[in-house]
mmCIF file of C-alpha atoms in Angstrom:
data_model
loop_
_atom_site.group_PDB
_atom_site.id
_atom_site.type_symbol
_atom_site.label_atom_id
_atom_site.label_comp_id
_atom_site.label_asym_id
_atom_site.label_seq_id
_atom_site.Cartn_x
_atom_site.Cartn_y
_atom_site.Cartn_z
ATOM 1 C CA MET O 261 -0.110 0.195 -0.441
ATOM 2 C CA GLU O 262 2.606 2.737 0.941
ATOM 3 C CA PHE O 263 4.617 1.571 -2.211
ATOM 4 C CA ASN O 264 1.303 2.057 -4.394
ATOM 5 C CA VAL O 265 1.000 5.514 -2.527
ATOM 6 C CA ARG O 266 4.869 6.815 -3.370
ATOM 7 C CA ARG O 267 4.708 5.566 -7.279
ATOM 8 C CA LEU O 268 1.109 7.582 -7.876
ATOM 9 C CA ALA O 269 2.984 10.878 -5.785
ATOM 10 C CA ALA O 270 6.366 10.042 -8.139
ATOM 11 C CA ASP O 271 3.911 9.542 -11.003
ATOM 12 C CA ALA O 272 1.912 13.274 -10.237
ATOM 13 C CA GLY O 273 5.236 14.545 -9.752
ATOM 14 C CA THR O 274 6.587 13.661 -12.938
ATOM 15 C CA PHE O 275 3.172 14.595 -14.985
ATOM 16 C CA LEU O 276 3.105 18.341 -12.973
ATOM 17 C CA SER O 277 6.564 18.517 -14.295
ATOM 18 C CA ARG O 278 5.955 17.896 -17.643
ATOM 19 C CA ALA O 279 3.056 20.201 -17.719
ATOM 20 C CA VAL O 280 5.275 22.983 -16.451
ATOM 21 C CA GLN O 281 8.327 22.182 -18.953
ATOM 22 C CA PHE O 282 5.214 22.648 -21.769
ATOM 23 C CA THR O 283 3.678 25.862 -20.519
ATOM 24 C CA GLU O 284 7.062 27.247 -20.275
ATOM 25 C CA GLU O 285 8.382 26.053 -23.668
ATOM 26 C CA LYS O 286 4.664 27.702 -25.005
ATOM 27 C CA PHE O 287 5.301 31.072 -23.308
ATOM 28 C CA GLY O 288 9.101 31.315 -24.631
ATOM 29 C CA GLN O 289 10.332 31.219 -20.883
ATOM 30 C CA ALA O 290 11.790 27.606 -21.361
ATOM 31 C CA GLU O 291 13.775 26.180 -23.977
ATOM 32 C CA LYS O 292 12.925 23.208 -26.273
ATOM 33 C CA THR O 293 15.244 20.483 -27.160
ATOM 34 C CA GLU O 294 14.746 19.948 -31.124
ATOM 35 C CA LEU O 295 14.717 16.532 -32.813
ATOM 36 C CA ASP O 296 17.291 15.873 -34.929
ATOM 37 C CA ALA O 297 16.585 16.664 -38.951
ATOM 38 C CA HIS O 298 16.221 12.990 -39.757
ATOM 39 C CA LEU O 299 13.862 11.925 -37.006
ATOM 40 C CA GLU O 300 11.709 15.281 -38.002
ATOM 41 C CA MET O 301 11.456 14.073 -41.456
ATOM 42 C CA LEU O 302 10.302 10.139 -40.155
ATOM 43 C CA LEU O 303 7.692 11.761 -38.424
ATOM 44 C CA SER O 304 6.413 13.687 -41.306
ATOM 45 C CA ARG O 305 6.503 10.971 -43.460
ATOM 46 C CA ALA O 306 4.507 8.964 -41.321
ATOM 47 C CA GLU O 307 1.503 11.877 -40.900
ATOM 48 C CA SER O 308 1.628 11.977 -44.469
ATOM 49 C CA THR O 309 1.110 8.329 -45.214
ATOM 50 C CA LYS O 310 -1.343 8.099 -42.607
ATOM 51 C CA HIS O 311 -3.113 10.892 -44.620
ATOM 52 C CA TRP O 312 -3.067 9.820 -48.062
ATOM 53 C CA THR O 313 -3.483 5.631 -46.689
ATOM 54 C CA GLU O 314 -7.359 7.127 -45.018
ATOM 55 C CA LYS O 315 -7.969 9.342 -47.846
ATOM 56 C CA ILE O 316 -7.395 6.346 -50.523
ATOM 57 C CA MET O 317 -9.290 3.926 -48.376
ATOM 58 C CA LYS O 318 -11.991 6.068 -48.403
ATOM 59 C CA GLN O 319 -12.540 7.109 -51.917
ATOM 60 C CA THR O 320 -11.541 3.085 -53.117
ATOM 61 C CA GLU O 321 -14.626 2.523 -50.771
ATOM 62 C CA VAL O 322 -16.562 4.701 -52.395
ATOM 63 C CA VAL O 323 -15.977 3.389 -55.977
ATOM 64 C CA LEU O 324 -16.793 -0.059 -54.346
ATOM 65 C CA GLN O 325 -20.091 0.670 -53.110
ATOM 66 C CA PRO O 326 -21.257 3.795 -54.316
ATOM 67 C CA ASN O 327 -23.852 3.765 -51.853
ATOM 68 C CA PRO O 328 -23.496 5.608 -48.539
ATOM 69 C CA ASN O 329 -26.213 3.572 -46.829
ATOM 70 C CA VAL O 330 -25.227 0.409 -47.914
ATOM 71 C CA ARG O 331 -21.161 1.560 -46.641
ATOM 72 C CA VAL O 332 -22.573 2.906 -43.243
ATOM 73 C CA GLU O 333 -24.622 -0.643 -42.864
ATOM 74 C CA GLU O 334 -21.920 -2.858 -43.467
ATOM 75 C CA PHE O 335 -19.447 -0.543 -41.320
ATOM 76 C CA LEU O 336 -22.322 -1.192 -38.530
ATOM 77 C CA TYR O 337 -22.309 -5.332 -39.156
ATOM 78 C CA GLU O 338 -18.287 -5.136 -38.783
ATOM 79 C CA ILE O 339 -18.485 -3.258 -35.519
ATOM 80 C CA LEU O 340 -21.016 -5.719 -34.298
ATOM 81 C CA ASP O 341 -19.094 -8.637 -35.641
ATOM 82 C CA LYS O 342 -21.789 -9.999 -37.830
ATOM 83 C CA LYS O 343 -22.159 -11.031 -40.963
ATOM 84 C CA VAL O 344 -23.350 -8.749 -44.059
ATOM 85 C CA PRO O 345 -26.258 -10.302 -45.577
ATOM 86 C CA THR O 346 -26.537 -11.025 -49.143
ATOM 87 C CA ARG O 347 -28.079 -8.919 -51.486
ATOM 88 C CA ALA O 348 -28.691 -8.686 -55.057
ATOM 89 C CA ASN O 349 -26.170 -6.082 -56.594
ATOM 90 C CA ASN O 350 -27.507 -3.466 -59.643
ATOM 91 C CA HIS O 351 -26.775 -5.761 -62.137
ATOM 92 C CA GLU O 352 -28.296 -8.827 -60.495
ATOM 93 C CA MET O 353 -31.715 -7.009 -59.854
ATOM 94 C CA LEU O 354 -31.568 -5.826 -63.545
ATOM 95 C CA GLY O 355 -31.228 -8.749 -65.102
ATOM 96 C CA GLN O 356 -33.605 -10.292 -63.044
ATOM 97 C CA CYS O 357 -35.948 -7.630 -64.001
ATOM 98 C CA MET O 358 -35.286 -8.345 -67.777
ATOM 99 C CA ILE O 359 -35.428 -12.360 -67.519
ATOM 100 C CA ASP O 360 -39.066 -11.922 -65.618
ATOM 101 C CA SER O 361 -40.163 -9.524 -68.544
ATOM 102 C CA GLY O 362 -38.750 -12.003 -71.493
ATOM 103 C CA HIS O 363 -40.388 -14.466 -70.224
ATOM 104 C CA GLU O 364 -44.295 -12.288 -69.791
ATOM 105 C CA PHE O 365 -43.596 -11.085 -73.827
ATOM 106 C CA GLY O 366 -42.545 -14.792 -74.405
ATOM 107 C CA PRO O 367 -39.496 -16.822 -74.792
ATOM 108 C CA GLY O 368 -40.644 -17.556 -78.637
ATOM 109 C CA THR O 369 -40.423 -13.894 -79.290
ATOM 110 C CA ALA O 370 -37.535 -11.739 -80.576
ATOM 111 C CA TYR O 371 -38.004 -9.123 -78.049
ATOM 112 C CA GLY O 372 -38.447 -11.890 -75.263
ATOM 113 C CA SER O 373 -35.745 -14.074 -76.025
ATOM 114 C CA ALA O 374 -33.632 -10.810 -76.340
ATOM 115 C CA LEU O 375 -34.533 -9.593 -72.732
ATOM 116 C CA ILE O 376 -33.836 -13.276 -71.140
ATOM 117 C CA LYS O 377 -30.251 -13.150 -72.993
ATOM 118 C CA CYS O 378 -29.653 -9.713 -71.574
ATOM 119 C CA GLY O 379 -30.769 -10.517 -67.784
ATOM 120 C CA GLU O 380 -28.503 -13.444 -68.009
ATOM 121 C CA THR O 381 -25.486 -11.394 -68.689
ATOM 122 C CA GLU O 382 -26.554 -8.739 -66.671
ATOM 123 C CA LYS O 383 -26.493 -11.404 -63.649
ATOM 124 C CA LEU O 384 -23.172 -12.028 -65.185
ATOM 125 C CA LEU O 385 -22.008 -8.884 -64.605
ATOM 126 C CA GLY O 386 -23.563 -8.496 -61.432
ATOM 127 C CA SER O 387 -21.797 -11.429 -60.098
ATOM 128 C CA ALA O 388 -18.453 -10.092 -61.821
ATOM 129 C CA GLU O 389 -18.550 -6.967 -60.187
ATOM 130 C CA LYS O 390 -19.049 -8.876 -56.395
ATOM 131 C CA GLU O 391 -16.104 -10.722 -56.921
ATOM 132 C CA PHE O 392 -13.926 -8.195 -57.927
ATOM 133 C CA ILE O 393 -15.339 -6.218 -54.584
ATOM 134 C CA HIS O 394 -14.358 -8.770 -52.569
ATOM 135 C CA SER O 395 -10.779 -9.429 -54.192
ATOM 136 C CA SER O 396 -10.187 -5.562 -53.680
ATOM 137 C CA ALA O 397 -11.379 -5.545 -49.971
ATOM 138 C CA ILE O 398 -9.145 -8.806 -49.141
ATOM 139 C CA ASN O 399 -5.862 -7.810 -51.097
ATOM 140 C CA PHE O 400 -5.858 -3.837 -51.009
ATOM 141 C CA LEU O 401 -8.349 -2.296 -48.601
ATOM 142 C CA THR O 402 -7.464 -4.755 -45.441
ATOM 143 C CA PRO O 403 -3.746 -4.273 -45.442
ATOM 144 C CA PHE O 404 -4.751 -0.258 -45.322
ATOM 145 C CA ARG O 405 -6.483 -0.510 -42.800
ATOM 146 C CA ASN O 406 -4.190 -3.041 -40.906
ATOM 147 C CA PHE O 407 -1.568 -0.082 -41.060
ATOM 148 C CA ILE O 408 -3.622 2.501 -39.799
ATOM 149 C CA GLU O 409 -5.048 0.222 -36.680
ATOM 150 C CA GLY O 410 -2.081 -1.507 -36.123
ATOM 151 C CA ASP O 411 1.202 -0.099 -36.865
ATOM 152 C CA PHE O 412 0.737 3.793 -36.859
ATOM 153 C CA LYS O 413 -1.310 3.504 -33.687
ATOM 154 C CA THR O 414 2.271 1.751 -32.338
ATOM 155 C CA ILE O 415 4.069 4.817 -33.722
ATOM 156 C CA LEU O 416 1.328 7.100 -32.306
ATOM 157 C CA LYS O 417 1.832 5.493 -28.943
ATOM 158 C CA GLU O 418 5.783 5.654 -29.073
ATOM 159 C CA ARG O 419 5.775 9.322 -30.556
ATOM 160 C CA LYS O 420 3.974 10.732 -27.336
ATOM 161 C CA LEU O 421 6.242 8.908 -25.113
ATOM 162 C CA LEU O 422 8.787 10.353 -26.699
ATOM 163 C CA GLN O 423 7.462 13.778 -26.427
ATOM 164 C CA ASN O 424 7.385 12.992 -22.736
ATOM 165 C CA LYS O 425 10.827 11.890 -22.516
ATOM 166 C CA ARG O 426 11.489 14.785 -24.116
ATOM 167 C CA LEU O 427 9.713 17.100 -21.929
ATOM 168 C CA ASP O 428 11.170 15.325 -18.464
ATOM 169 C CA LEU O 429 15.152 15.766 -20.491
ATOM 170 C CA ASP O 430 14.362 19.465 -21.038
ATOM 171 C CA ALA O 431 12.997 19.677 -17.371
ATOM 172 C CA ALA O 432 16.016 17.860 -16.092
ATOM 173 C CA LYS O 433 18.315 20.568 -17.987
ATOM 174 C CA ASN O 434 16.216 23.572 -16.366
ATOM 175 C CA ARG O 435 16.524 22.465 -12.855
ATOM 176 C CA MET O 436 20.763 21.863 -13.485
ATOM 177 C CA LYS O 437 20.614 25.416 -14.778
ATOM 178 C CA LYS O 438 18.703 26.638 -11.303
ATOM 179 C CA ALA O 439 20.823 24.261 -9.175
ATOM 180 C CA ARG O 440 23.164 26.577 -6.992
ATOM 181 C CA VAL O 441 24.190 23.835 -3.954
ATOM 182 C CA ALA O 442 27.014 21.313 -4.522
ATOM 183 C CA ASP O 443 24.525 19.113 -3.306
ATOM 184 C CA ALA O 444 21.394 19.906 -5.285
ATOM 185 C CA ARG O 445 24.224 20.364 -8.694
ATOM 186 C CA SER O 446 25.379 16.562 -7.992
ATOM 187 C CA ALA O 447 21.225 15.227 -7.919
ATOM 188 C CA ALA O 448 20.364 17.762 -11.066
ATOM 189 C CA GLU O 449 23.088 16.234 -12.839
ATOM 190 C CA THR O 450 22.179 12.353 -12.148
ATOM 191 C CA GLU O 451 18.562 13.255 -13.244
ATOM 192 C CA LEU O 452 19.688 14.670 -16.390
ATOM 193 C CA ARG O 453 22.088 11.944 -17.196
ATOM 194 C CA ILE O 454 19.211 9.400 -16.634
ATOM 195 C CA ALA O 455 17.041 11.566 -18.530
ATOM 196 C CA GLN O 456 19.159 12.414 -21.552
ATOM 197 C CA SER O 457 19.553 8.330 -21.537
ATOM 198 C CA GLU O 458 16.222 7.499 -21.410
ATOM 199 C CA PHE O 459 15.299 10.175 -23.757
ATOM 200 C CA ASP O 460 18.224 8.475 -26.484
ATOM 201 C CA ARG O 461 16.582 5.300 -26.131
ATOM 202 C CA GLN O 462 13.176 6.288 -26.653
ATOM 203 C CA ALA O 463 14.210 8.239 -29.846
ATOM 204 C CA GLU O 464 16.253 5.173 -31.289
ATOM 205 C CA ILE O 465 12.564 2.704 -30.820
ATOM 206 C CA THR O 466 11.004 5.411 -32.488
ATOM 207 C CA ARG O 467 13.193 6.135 -35.326
ATOM 208 C CA LEU O 468 13.295 2.251 -35.705
ATOM 209 C CA LEU O 469 9.288 2.168 -36.171
ATOM 210 C CA LEU O 470 9.452 5.225 -38.244
ATOM 211 C CA GLU O 471 12.095 3.801 -40.889
ATOM 212 C CA GLY O 472 9.813 0.679 -40.742
ATOM 213 C CA ILE O 473 7.301 2.944 -43.318
ATOM 214 C CA SER O 474 9.500 2.393 -46.072
ATOM 215 C CA SER O 475 8.235 -1.346 -45.861
ATOM 216 C CA THR O 476 4.729 -0.328 -45.309
ATOM 217 C CA HIS O 477 4.991 1.771 -48.744
ATOM 218 C CA ALA O 478 6.807 -1.679 -50.334
ATOM 219 C CA HIS O 479 3.670 -3.985 -49.018
ATOM 220 C CA HIS O 480 1.152 -0.879 -50.289
ATOM 221 C CA LEU O 481 2.888 -1.366 -53.907
ATOM 222 C CA ARG O 482 2.302 -4.577 -53.454
ATOM 223 C CA CYS O 483 -1.390 -4.440 -52.894
ATOM 224 C CA LEU O 484 -2.321 -1.498 -55.599
ATOM 225 C CA ASN O 485 -0.410 -3.979 -58.202
ATOM 226 C CA ASP O 486 -2.922 -6.536 -57.067
ATOM 227 C CA PHE O 487 -5.898 -4.208 -57.139
ATOM 228 C CA VAL O 488 -5.253 -3.179 -60.645
ATOM 229 C CA ASP O 489 -5.065 -6.659 -61.442
ATOM 230 C CA ALA O 490 -8.713 -7.360 -59.869
ATOM 231 C CA GLN O 491 -9.638 -4.144 -62.148
ATOM 232 C CA ALA O 492 -8.060 -5.654 -65.249
ATOM 233 C CA ALA O 493 -9.386 -9.049 -64.917
ATOM 234 C CA TYR O 494 -12.963 -7.652 -63.916
ATOM 235 C CA TYR O 495 -13.331 -5.579 -66.880
ATOM 236 C CA ALA O 496 -11.528 -8.040 -69.197
ATOM 237 C CA GLN O 497 -14.303 -10.225 -67.753
ATOM 238 C CA CYS O 498 -17.210 -7.674 -68.573
ATOM 239 C CA TYR O 499 -16.028 -6.833 -71.766
ATOM 240 C CA GLN O 500 -15.882 -10.691 -72.999
ATOM 241 C CA TYR O 501 -19.629 -11.086 -71.408
ATOM 242 C CA THR O 502 -20.961 -8.106 -73.346
ATOM 243 C CA VAL O 503 -18.755 -9.076 -76.582
ATOM 244 C CA ASN O 504 -20.491 -12.716 -76.181
ATOM 245 C CA LEU O 505 -24.132 -10.768 -75.913
ATOM 246 C CA GLN O 506 -24.053 -8.706 -78.847
ATOM 247 C CA LYS O 507 -22.658 -11.617 -81.031
ATOM 248 C CA GLN O 508 -26.269 -13.152 -79.513
ATOM 249 C CA LEU O 509 -28.484 -10.285 -80.750
ATOM 250 C CA GLY O 510 -26.288 -10.141 -83.683
ATOM 251 C CA SER O 511 -28.230 -13.410 -84.583
ATOM 252 C CA PHE O 512 -31.755 -11.677 -83.913
ATOM 253 C CA PRO O 513 -33.313 -10.125 -87.499
ATOM 254 C CA SER O 514 -32.993 -6.088 -87.490
ATOM 255 C CA THR O 515 -36.574 -5.995 -87.032
ATOM 256 C CA PHE O 516 -36.619 -2.625 -85.568
ATOM 257 C CA SER O 517 -36.633 1.005 -87.054
ATOM 258 C CA ASN O 518 -34.886 3.633 -85.338
ATOM 259 C CA ASN O 519 -37.612 6.731 -85.236
ATOM 260 C CA ASN O 520 -35.375 8.573 -82.969
ATOM 261 C CA GLN O 521 -32.945 8.801 -86.108
ATOM 262 C CA PRO O 522 -32.412 11.925 -87.414
ATOM 263 C CA SER O 523 -33.533 12.719 -91.535
ATOM 264 C CA GLY O 524 -29.875 12.810 -93.188
ATOM 265 C CA SER O 525 -28.154 10.796 -91.109
ATOM 266 C CA SER O 526 -25.132 9.109 -91.849
ATOM 267 C CA SER O 527 -25.593 5.914 -89.715
ATOM 268 C CA ALA O 528 -27.339 3.015 -91.667
ATOM 269 C CA SER O 529 -30.964 2.720 -91.503
ATOM 270 C CA VAL O 530 -32.428 -0.696 -90.575
ATOM 271 C CA CYS O 531 -34.504 -1.840 -93.454
ATOM 272 C CA VAL O 532 -38.232 -3.486 -91.904
ATOM 273 C CA PRO O 533 -40.117 -5.445 -94.370
ATOM 274 C CA THR O 534 -43.604 -3.338 -95.078
ATOM 275 C CA ALA O 535 -46.780 -4.781 -96.376
ATOM 276 C CA PRO O 536 -50.184 -3.292 -97.120
ATOM 277 C CA PRO O 537 -53.100 -3.139 -94.086
ATOM 278 C CA ALA O 538 -54.376 -6.127 -93.712
ATOM 279 C CA ALA O 539 -58.142 -5.065 -94.445
ATOM 280 C CA SER O 540 -56.593 -4.415 -97.908
ATOM 281 C CA LEU O 541 -55.033 -7.792 -98.700
ATOM 282 C CA PRO O 542 -58.023 -10.310 -100.033
ATOM 283 C CA ALA O 543 -57.463 -14.046 -98.783
ATOM 284 C CA PRO O 544 -56.281 -16.451 -100.812
ATOM 285 C CA PRO O 545 -59.482 -18.148 -103.469
ATOM 286 C CA PRO O 546 -59.995 -21.913 -101.912
ATOM 287 C CA SER O 547 -58.282 -23.048 -104.787
ATOM 288 C CA GLN O 548 -55.139 -21.275 -104.126
ATOM 289 C CA ALA O 549 -55.560 -21.935 -100.482
ATOM 290 C CA SER O 550 -52.274 -24.362 -98.787
ATOM 291 C CA PRO O 551 -52.977 -27.508 -97.716
ATOM 292 C CA ALA O 552 -51.526 -26.320 -94.670
ATOM 293 C CA LEU O 553 -54.154 -23.903 -94.051
ATOM 294 C CA ASN O 554 -56.950 -26.142 -94.637
ATOM 295 C CA GLU O 555 -55.508 -28.933 -92.618
ATOM 296 C CA LEU O 556 -55.507 -26.329 -89.530
ATOM 297 C CA ARG O 557 -58.785 -24.869 -90.385
ATOM 298 C CA SER O 558 -60.570 -28.461 -90.698
ATOM 299 C CA SER O 559 -58.635 -29.667 -87.589
ATOM 300 C CA SER O 560 -58.999 -28.284 -83.768
ATOM 301 C CA GLY O 561 -55.241 -28.270 -83.495
ATOM 302 C CA THR O 562 -52.359 -25.589 -83.636
ATOM 303 C CA ARG O 563 -49.520 -24.766 -85.680
ATOM 304 C CA LYS O 564 -46.590 -22.207 -85.769
ATOM 305 C CA ALA O 565 -46.426 -19.655 -87.739
ATOM 306 C CA ARG O 566 -43.268 -17.359 -88.948
ATOM 307 C CA VAL O 567 -44.584 -13.795 -89.362
ATOM 308 C CA LEU O 568 -43.642 -12.258 -92.437
ATOM 309 C CA TYR O 569 -44.268 -8.235 -91.823
ATOM 310 C CA ASP O 570 -44.563 -5.689 -88.450
ATOM 311 C CA TYR O 571 -48.449 -5.269 -87.520
ATOM 312 C CA ASP O 572 -50.050 -3.448 -85.495
ATOM 313 C CA ALA O 573 -53.177 -4.219 -83.486
ATOM 314 C CA ALA O 574 -55.903 -2.374 -84.576
ATOM 315 C CA SER O 575 -57.893 -3.181 -81.163
ATOM 316 C CA SER O 576 -57.828 -4.805 -78.151
ATOM 317 C CA THR O 577 -58.920 -7.823 -80.129
ATOM 318 C CA GLU O 578 -56.094 -8.351 -82.169
ATOM 319 C CA LEU O 579 -52.314 -9.473 -81.681
ATOM 320 C CA SER O 580 -49.491 -6.712 -82.708
ATOM 321 C CA LEU O 581 -46.717 -8.770 -84.843
ATOM 322 C CA LEU O 582 -42.930 -8.227 -85.461
ATOM 323 C CA ALA O 583 -41.556 -9.607 -88.762
ATOM 324 C CA ASP O 584 -39.344 -13.065 -87.974
ATOM 325 C CA GLU O 585 -40.944 -14.152 -84.409
ATOM 326 C CA VAL O 586 -42.810 -17.184 -84.318
ATOM 327 C CA ILE O 587 -45.815 -17.434 -82.920
ATOM 328 C CA THR O 588 -48.623 -20.291 -82.174
ATOM 329 C CA VAL O 589 -51.830 -19.822 -84.654
ATOM 330 C CA SER O 590 -55.021 -21.933 -84.516
ATOM 331 C CA SER O 591 -58.599 -21.229 -86.136
ATOM 332 C CA VAL O 592 -61.548 -20.659 -84.284
ATOM 333 C CA PRO O 593 -64.889 -21.689 -85.795
ATOM 334 C CA GLY O 594 -67.140 -18.708 -87.002
ATOM 335 C CA MET O 595 -63.922 -16.767 -87.183
ATOM 336 C CA ASP O 596 -63.337 -14.675 -90.602
ATOM 337 C CA SER O 597 -61.416 -16.628 -93.152
ATOM 338 C CA ASP O 598 -59.122 -13.850 -93.396
ATOM 339 C CA TRP O 599 -57.625 -14.134 -89.729
ATOM 340 C CA LEU O 600 -56.365 -16.846 -86.890
ATOM 341 C CA MET O 601 -56.135 -16.824 -83.699
ATOM 342 C CA GLY O 602 -52.361 -16.170 -82.652
ATOM 343 C CA GLN O 603 -50.620 -16.749 -79.126
ATOM 344 C CA ARG O 604 -47.209 -15.482 -78.070
ATOM 345 C CA GLY O 605 -46.587 -16.137 -74.037
ATOM 346 C CA ASN O 606 -49.017 -14.866 -72.537
ATOM 347 C CA GLN O 607 -50.863 -13.144 -75.245
ATOM 348 C CA LYS O 608 -53.190 -13.613 -77.161
ATOM 349 C CA GLY O 609 -55.699 -12.231 -80.156
ATOM 350 C CA LYS O 610 -56.401 -12.215 -83.758
ATOM 351 C CA VAL O 611 -54.151 -11.901 -86.561
ATOM 352 C CA PRO O 612 -54.369 -11.716 -90.171
ATOM 353 C CA ILE O 613 -53.317 -14.559 -92.338
ATOM 354 C CA THR O 614 -51.952 -12.819 -95.038
ATOM 355 C CA TYR O 615 -48.937 -11.745 -92.736
ATOM 356 C CA LEU O 616 -47.853 -15.447 -91.976
ATOM 357 C CA GLU O 617 -45.911 -18.352 -92.974
ATOM 358 C CA LEU O 618 -46.825 -21.557 -91.477
ATOM 359 C CA LEU O 619 -44.310 -23.905 -90.477
ATOM 360 C CA ASN O 620 -44.023 -27.790 -90.795
#
């Protein structure tokens, strides 16, 4: 108990001595021991490394996750040491939306099939993005964060200890100057030698830690290379996915005209097969009707038919058509001989015979 009291008293005395020395230095009433230029340069480089490492980390997190709300949520899960719930990213949500709409319009239609293919590619892009983010977090952000939360905190601790030892040294120098009695001077000299020794030892420890910043830079350089490699692989993968999608979409017939294309544009126009309105096309005479059409009318079955021209439905009972798409048709008793009942996915309506080619 007595030992603890003496130790607390000594600590209080040391703290008071440092406070007095610090205050007198601020008011220019006491001399201050300056650190050597090399050590000051190392301290400055460490501060600069910490500053830019934090900025690079923050901006990288913005690139990997632009949504600030999601970043905050992930940070809270990290603090609570809980696993972040798996969620679909924007590419995956867009892909699923395209796939669902494609199935609604009908996988057998050109537009529906194209939507499904685009949706599948968007999902692949989303998966590649997740892999890139995961790789960057492990190989790039984690080492940077480890430096801020580990090595640099150790440097701060030792630098603060060096500052205290420097205050002790300067306080001892002041007491040495003020000592007049021989015994007091002898005690002051002993205290000064001890303070100088402890300061030199702490300066060396701090210097060794600060020189380790060079190793930190070398490590961060390797992490930067890993990040760039991950970026290159990610963008190359995305490029390959989109090129493959372009090839798949290129296999579809060009049936759409660009209504927004200005007249006189140098861009190549898309030729769309046109036909006169269905009402102006007479039905083929019975003697010229195809055997397939006669067979369809005489039965209650269905046939596949290829659309020859675009057709815009004139009423809700009709079905709009796109050239070159394949639909299912059937004959309905009592229906006008110029028409058949067409079906595309969940959509159903009358279609003009003259716009169709029955398939075997």
